[in-house]
Coordinates of C-alpha atoms in Angstrom, one line a residue:
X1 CA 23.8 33.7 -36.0
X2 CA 25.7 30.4 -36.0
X3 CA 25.9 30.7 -32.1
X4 CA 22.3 31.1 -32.1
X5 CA 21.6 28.4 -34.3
X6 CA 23.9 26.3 -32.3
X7 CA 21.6 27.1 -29.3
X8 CA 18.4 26.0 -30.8
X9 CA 19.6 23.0 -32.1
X10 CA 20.9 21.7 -28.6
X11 CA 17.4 23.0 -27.3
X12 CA 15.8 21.0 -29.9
X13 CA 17.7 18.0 -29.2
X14 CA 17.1 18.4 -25.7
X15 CA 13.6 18.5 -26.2
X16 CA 13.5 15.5 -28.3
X17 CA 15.7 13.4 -25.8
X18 CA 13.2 14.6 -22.8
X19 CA 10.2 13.5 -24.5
X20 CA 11.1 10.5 -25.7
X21 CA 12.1 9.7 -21.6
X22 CA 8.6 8.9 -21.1
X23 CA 8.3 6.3 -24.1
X24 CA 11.6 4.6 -23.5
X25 CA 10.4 4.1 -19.5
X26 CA 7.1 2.5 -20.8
X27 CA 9.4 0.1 -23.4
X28 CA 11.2 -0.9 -20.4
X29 CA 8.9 -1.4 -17.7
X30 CA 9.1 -3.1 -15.4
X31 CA 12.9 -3.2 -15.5
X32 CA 12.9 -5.2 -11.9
X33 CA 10.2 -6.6 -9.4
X34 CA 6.7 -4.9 -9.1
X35 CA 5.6 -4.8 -5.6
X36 CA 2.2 -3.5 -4.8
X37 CA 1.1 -2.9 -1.6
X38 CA -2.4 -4.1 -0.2
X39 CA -2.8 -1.9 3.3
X40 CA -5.1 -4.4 4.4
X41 CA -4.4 -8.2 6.1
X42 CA -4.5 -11.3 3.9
X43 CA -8.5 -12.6 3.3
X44 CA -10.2 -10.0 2.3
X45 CA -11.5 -8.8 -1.4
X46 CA -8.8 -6.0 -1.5
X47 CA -6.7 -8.9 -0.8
X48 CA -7.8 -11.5 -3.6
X49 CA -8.1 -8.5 -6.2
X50 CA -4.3 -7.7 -5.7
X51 CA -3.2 -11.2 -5.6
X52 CA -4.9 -12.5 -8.7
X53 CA -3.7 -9.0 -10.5
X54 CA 0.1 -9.9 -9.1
X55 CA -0.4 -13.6 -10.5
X56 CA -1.3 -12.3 -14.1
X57 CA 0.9 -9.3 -14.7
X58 CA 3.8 -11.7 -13.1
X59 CA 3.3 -14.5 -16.3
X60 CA 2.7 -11.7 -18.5
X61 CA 5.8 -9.4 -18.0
X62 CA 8.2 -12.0 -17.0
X63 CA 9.2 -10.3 -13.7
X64 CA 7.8 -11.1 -10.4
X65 CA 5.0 -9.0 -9.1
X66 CA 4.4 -9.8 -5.1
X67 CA 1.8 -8.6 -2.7
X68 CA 3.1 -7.1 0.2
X69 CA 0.4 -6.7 3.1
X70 CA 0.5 -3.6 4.8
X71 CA -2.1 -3.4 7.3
X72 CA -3.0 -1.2 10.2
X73 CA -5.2 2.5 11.2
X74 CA -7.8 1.5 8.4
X75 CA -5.5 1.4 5.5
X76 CA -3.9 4.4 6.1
X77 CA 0.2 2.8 7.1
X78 CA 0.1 0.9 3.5
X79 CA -1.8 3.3 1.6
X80 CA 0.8 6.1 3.1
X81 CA 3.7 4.1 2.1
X82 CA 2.6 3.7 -1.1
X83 CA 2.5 7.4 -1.3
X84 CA 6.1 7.6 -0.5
X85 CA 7.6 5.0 -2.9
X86 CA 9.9 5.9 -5.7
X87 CA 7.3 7.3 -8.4
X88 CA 8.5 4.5 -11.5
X89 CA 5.7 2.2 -10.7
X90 CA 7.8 -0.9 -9.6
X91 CA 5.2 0.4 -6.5
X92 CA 2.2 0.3 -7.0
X93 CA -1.0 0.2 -4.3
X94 CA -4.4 -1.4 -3.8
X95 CA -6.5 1.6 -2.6
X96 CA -10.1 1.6 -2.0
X97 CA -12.9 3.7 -1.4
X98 CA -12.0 3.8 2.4
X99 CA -8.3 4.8 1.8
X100 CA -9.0 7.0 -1.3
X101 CA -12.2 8.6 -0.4
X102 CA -14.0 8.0 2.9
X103 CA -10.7 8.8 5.5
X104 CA -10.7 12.1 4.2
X105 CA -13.8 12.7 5.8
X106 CA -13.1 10.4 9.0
X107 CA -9.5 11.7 10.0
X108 CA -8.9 16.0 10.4
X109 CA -5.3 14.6 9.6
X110 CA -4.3 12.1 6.9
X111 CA -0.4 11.5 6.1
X112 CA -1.0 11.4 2.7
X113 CA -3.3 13.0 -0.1
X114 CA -5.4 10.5 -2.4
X115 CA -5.7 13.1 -4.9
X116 CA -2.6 14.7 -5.1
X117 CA -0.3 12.0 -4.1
X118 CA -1.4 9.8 -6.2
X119 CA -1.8 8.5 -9.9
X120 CA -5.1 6.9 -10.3
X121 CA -3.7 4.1 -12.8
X122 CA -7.3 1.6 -13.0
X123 CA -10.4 0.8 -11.2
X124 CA -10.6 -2.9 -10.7
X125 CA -13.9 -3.8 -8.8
X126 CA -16.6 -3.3 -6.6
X127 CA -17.4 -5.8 -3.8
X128 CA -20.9 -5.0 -1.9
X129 CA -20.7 -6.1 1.8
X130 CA -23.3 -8.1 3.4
X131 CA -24.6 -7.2 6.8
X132 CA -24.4 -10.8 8.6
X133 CA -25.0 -12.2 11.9
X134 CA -24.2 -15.2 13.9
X135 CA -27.2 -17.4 14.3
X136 CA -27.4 -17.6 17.7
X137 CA -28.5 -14.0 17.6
X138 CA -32.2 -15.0 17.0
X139 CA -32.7 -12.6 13.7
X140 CA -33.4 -13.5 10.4
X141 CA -34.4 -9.8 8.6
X142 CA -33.5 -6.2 9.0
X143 CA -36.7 -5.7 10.4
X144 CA -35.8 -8.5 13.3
X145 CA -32.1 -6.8 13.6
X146 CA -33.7 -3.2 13.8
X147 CA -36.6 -3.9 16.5
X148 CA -33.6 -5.9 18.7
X149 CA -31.5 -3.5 18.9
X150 CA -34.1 -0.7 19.5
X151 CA -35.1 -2.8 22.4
X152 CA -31.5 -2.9 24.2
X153 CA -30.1 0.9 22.8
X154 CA -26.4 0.5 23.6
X155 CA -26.1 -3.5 24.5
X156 CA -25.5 -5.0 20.9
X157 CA -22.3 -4.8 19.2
X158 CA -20.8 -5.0 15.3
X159 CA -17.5 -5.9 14.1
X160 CA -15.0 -4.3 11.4
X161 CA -12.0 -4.6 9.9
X162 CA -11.1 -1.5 11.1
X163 CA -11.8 2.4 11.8
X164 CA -12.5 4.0 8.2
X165 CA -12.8 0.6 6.4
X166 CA -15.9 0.4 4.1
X167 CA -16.9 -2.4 6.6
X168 CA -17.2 0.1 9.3
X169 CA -19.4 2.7 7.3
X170 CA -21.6 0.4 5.9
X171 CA -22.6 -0.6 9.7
X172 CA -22.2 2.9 10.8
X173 CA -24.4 4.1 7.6
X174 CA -27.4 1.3 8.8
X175 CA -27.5 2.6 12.2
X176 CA -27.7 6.2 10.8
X177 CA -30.3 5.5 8.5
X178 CA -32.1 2.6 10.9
X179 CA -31.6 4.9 13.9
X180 CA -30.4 2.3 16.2
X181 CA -27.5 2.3 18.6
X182 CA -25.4 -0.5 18.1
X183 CA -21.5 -0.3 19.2
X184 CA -18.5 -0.5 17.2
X185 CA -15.7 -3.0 17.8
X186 CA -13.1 -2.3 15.5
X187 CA -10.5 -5.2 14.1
X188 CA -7.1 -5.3 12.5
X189 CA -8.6 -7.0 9.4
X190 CA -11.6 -8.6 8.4
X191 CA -10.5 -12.2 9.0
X192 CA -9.9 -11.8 12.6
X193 CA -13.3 -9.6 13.0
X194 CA -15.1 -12.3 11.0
X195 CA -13.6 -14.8 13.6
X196 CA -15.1 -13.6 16.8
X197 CA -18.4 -13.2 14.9
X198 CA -18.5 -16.6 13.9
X199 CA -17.4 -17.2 17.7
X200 CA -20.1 -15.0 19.0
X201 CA -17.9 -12.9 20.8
X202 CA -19.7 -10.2 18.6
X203 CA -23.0 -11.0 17.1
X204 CA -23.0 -8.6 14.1
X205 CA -20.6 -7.6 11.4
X206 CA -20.7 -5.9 8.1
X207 CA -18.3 -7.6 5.7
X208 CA -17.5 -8.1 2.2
X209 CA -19.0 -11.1 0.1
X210 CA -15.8 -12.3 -0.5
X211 CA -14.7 -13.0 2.7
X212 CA -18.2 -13.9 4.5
X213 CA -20.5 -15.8 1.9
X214 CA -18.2 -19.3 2.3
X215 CA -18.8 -19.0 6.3
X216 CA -22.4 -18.5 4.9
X217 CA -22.9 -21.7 2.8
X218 CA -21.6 -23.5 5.9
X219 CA -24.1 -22.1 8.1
X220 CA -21.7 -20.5 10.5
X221 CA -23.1 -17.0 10.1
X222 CA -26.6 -15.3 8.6
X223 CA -26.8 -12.4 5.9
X224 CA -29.3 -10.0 6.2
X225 CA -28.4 -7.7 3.6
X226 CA -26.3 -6.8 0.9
X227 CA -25.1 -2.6 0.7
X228 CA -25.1 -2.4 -3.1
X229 CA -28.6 -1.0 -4.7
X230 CA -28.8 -4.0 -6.6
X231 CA -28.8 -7.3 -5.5
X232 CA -25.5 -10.0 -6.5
X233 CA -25.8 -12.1 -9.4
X234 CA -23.4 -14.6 -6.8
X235 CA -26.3 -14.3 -3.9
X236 CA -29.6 -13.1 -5.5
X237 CA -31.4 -14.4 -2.8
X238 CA -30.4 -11.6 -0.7
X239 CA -32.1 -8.6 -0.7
X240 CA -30.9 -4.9 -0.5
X241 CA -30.9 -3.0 2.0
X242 CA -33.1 -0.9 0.7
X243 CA -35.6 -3.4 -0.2
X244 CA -35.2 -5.1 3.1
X245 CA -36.3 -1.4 4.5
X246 CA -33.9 1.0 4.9
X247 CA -34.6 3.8 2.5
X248 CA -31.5 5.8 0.8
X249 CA -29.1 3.3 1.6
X250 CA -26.1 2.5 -0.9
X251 CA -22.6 1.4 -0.2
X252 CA -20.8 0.3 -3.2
X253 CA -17.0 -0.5 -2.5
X254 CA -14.5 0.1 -5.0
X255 CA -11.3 -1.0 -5.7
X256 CA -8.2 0.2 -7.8
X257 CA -4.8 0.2 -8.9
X258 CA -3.0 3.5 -7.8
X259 CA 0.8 4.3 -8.4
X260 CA 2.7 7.3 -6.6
X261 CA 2.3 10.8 -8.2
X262 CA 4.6 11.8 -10.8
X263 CA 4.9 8.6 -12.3
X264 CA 5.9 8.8 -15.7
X265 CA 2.0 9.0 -17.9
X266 CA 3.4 6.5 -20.4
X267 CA 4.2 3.5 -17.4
X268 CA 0.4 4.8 -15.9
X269 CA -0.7 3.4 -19.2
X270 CA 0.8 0.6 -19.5
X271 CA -0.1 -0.7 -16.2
X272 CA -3.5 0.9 -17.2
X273 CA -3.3 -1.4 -20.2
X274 CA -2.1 -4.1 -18.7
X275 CA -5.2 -4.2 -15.9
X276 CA -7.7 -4.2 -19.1
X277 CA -6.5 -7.3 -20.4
X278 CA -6.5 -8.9 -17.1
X279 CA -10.2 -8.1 -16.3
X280 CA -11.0 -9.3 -20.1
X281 CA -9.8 -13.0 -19.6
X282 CA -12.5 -15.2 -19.3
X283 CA -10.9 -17.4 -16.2
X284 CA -10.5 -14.1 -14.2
X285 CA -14.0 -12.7 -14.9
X286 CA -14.5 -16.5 -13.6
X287 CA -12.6 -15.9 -10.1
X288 CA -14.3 -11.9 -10.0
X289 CA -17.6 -13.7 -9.9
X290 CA -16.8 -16.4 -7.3
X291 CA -15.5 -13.4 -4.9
X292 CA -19.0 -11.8 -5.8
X293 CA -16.8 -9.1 -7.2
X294 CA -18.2 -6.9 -10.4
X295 CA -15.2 -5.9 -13.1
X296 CA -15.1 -2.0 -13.2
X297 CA -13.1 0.0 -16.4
X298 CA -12.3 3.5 -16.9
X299 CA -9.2 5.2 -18.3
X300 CA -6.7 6.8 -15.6
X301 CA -8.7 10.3 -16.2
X302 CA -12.1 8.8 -15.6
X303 CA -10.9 6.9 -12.5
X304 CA -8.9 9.9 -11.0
X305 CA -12.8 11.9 -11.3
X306 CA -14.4 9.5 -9.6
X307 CA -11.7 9.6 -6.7
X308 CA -12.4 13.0 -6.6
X309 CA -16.1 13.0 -6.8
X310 CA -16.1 10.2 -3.9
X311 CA -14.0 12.2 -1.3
X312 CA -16.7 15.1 -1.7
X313 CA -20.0 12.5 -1.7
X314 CA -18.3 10.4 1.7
X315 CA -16.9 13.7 3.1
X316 CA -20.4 14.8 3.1
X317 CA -21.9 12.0 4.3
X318 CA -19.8 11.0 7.1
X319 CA -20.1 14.5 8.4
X320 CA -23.8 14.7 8.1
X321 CA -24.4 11.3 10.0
X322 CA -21.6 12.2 12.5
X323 CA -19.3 9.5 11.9
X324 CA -15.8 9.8 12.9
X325 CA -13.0 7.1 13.2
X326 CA -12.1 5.6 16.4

């Protein structure tokens, strides 16, 4: 009996020194510097979201917290990285509805899982793109875009940030809907796509209001549209594209804060936590706004469903419309 007592008091204190692993992790962390990875190039919203979270969790924890840009194949070489890191969430990841949801629909092969590689940790925003236009085009409505291109089927180009990207469905889901041929020029990142519209080298380009509307208020490029099913409190004068005539369109772009799977659930919160009080301060719902960017919350569960839910809604979509990376 003392033998066996002896046994299940070790097995006691082993499972008392186990779970309290999990809360001692959380009391330390971060224990170094917090990288998170942005699989996109500087200038774009996925880029400003991770850059003003890096800036606030940096004062707050008193450890640095740097962006690293990771861009390339539509977010898939950062996102897949950040799939790979060491699961203790000094890694952490910008993902978005293209890299979480959308390429699992786009690519037969993906080097990573967004479900089960992951930890969903917190949705941080959604930031509708705006179908714009260089001026020179000659079009100032949907209608005027739509009847152009039905007249020269094949001869009109749009620009993206990249195969997969939201930027890319969103123009690939207007000429579904709008049933116009229009042909895709893919880019390694908004900003140089954004470029060669604004140059002309490609008259039309779906791209986020972050990185388009100051191009816009200098008159260097026209918006159409705006892919959310409401209109921006930032740009109300622009209309949906459903109001501006194509019927059953929504885009919505989300981005979020993802760490690698098996990360402890106590650092998940924390960082979880941590993202709450950020989008809560009244100078950052300040900046959201001025990136024409809308604060999202849900807990780590709620966010990991709608991960979920979005891979089977943009796997079905991008296989009904026939959409399929480049």
């Amino acid at each position: 009996m003392t033998r066996i007592a002896r046994i299940l008091r070790l097995a006691l204190l082993a499972a008392f020194t186990l779970g309290a692993v999990p809360a001692s992790q959380a009391q330390t962390y971060p224990a170094r510097a917090v990288k998170i990875i942005v699989p996109f190039p500087p200038g774009g919203a996925i880029d400003a979201l991770g850059r003003l979270l890096a800036q606030k969790m940096s004062e707050s924890w008193g450890q640095p917290v740097v962006v690293e840009n990771r861009p390339g194949a539509g977010g898939i070489i950062g996102t897949d990285a950040g799939a790979k890191a060491p699961a203790d969430g000094h890694t952490l990841t910008m993902g978005a509805v293209s890299t979480h949801a959308i390429n699992v629909g786009l690519y037969k092969k993906l080097p990573y899982d967004p479900v089960k590689d992951f930890a969903a940790v917190a949705p941080v925003a959604i930031v509708p793109n705006l179908l714009v236009v260089n001026p020179s085009l000659g079009v100032s409505t949907i209608a005027e875009l739509i009847a152009l291109a039905r007249s020269k089927p094949g001869q009109l180009s749009y620009a993206s940030a990249g195969a997969g990207t939201t930027l890319h469905i969103s123009c690939e889901l207007f000429k579904s809907l709008a049933k116009v041929d229009i042909v895709h020029v893919p880019y390694k990142g908004s900003a140089p796509a954004i470029s060669d519209v604004m140059g002309g080298q490609v008259p039309i380009m779906c791209d986020s209001i972050t990185s388009s509307q100051p191009h816009i208020k200098a008159g260097k490029l026209k918006v159409l549209a705006i892919t959310s099913v409401t209109r921006s409190s930032t740009m109300p004068q622009v209309p949906t594209m459903v109001e501006a005539g194509v019927a059953g369109y929504e885009m919505n772009p989300w981005f979020g804060l993802f760490a690698p799977a098996g990360t402890p659930a106590a650092v998940v919160a924390r960082v979880h936590g941590e993202v709450a009080r950020i989008l809560a301060l009244p100078d950052v719902r300040e900046r959201l706004s001025a990136i024409g960017a809308e604060p999202m919350s849900a807990t780590p569960d709620q966010f990991s469903a709608m991960v979920r839910a979005d891979v089977e809604k943009w796997g079905r979509l991008v296989r009904a419309a026939g959409i399929s990376a480049d």
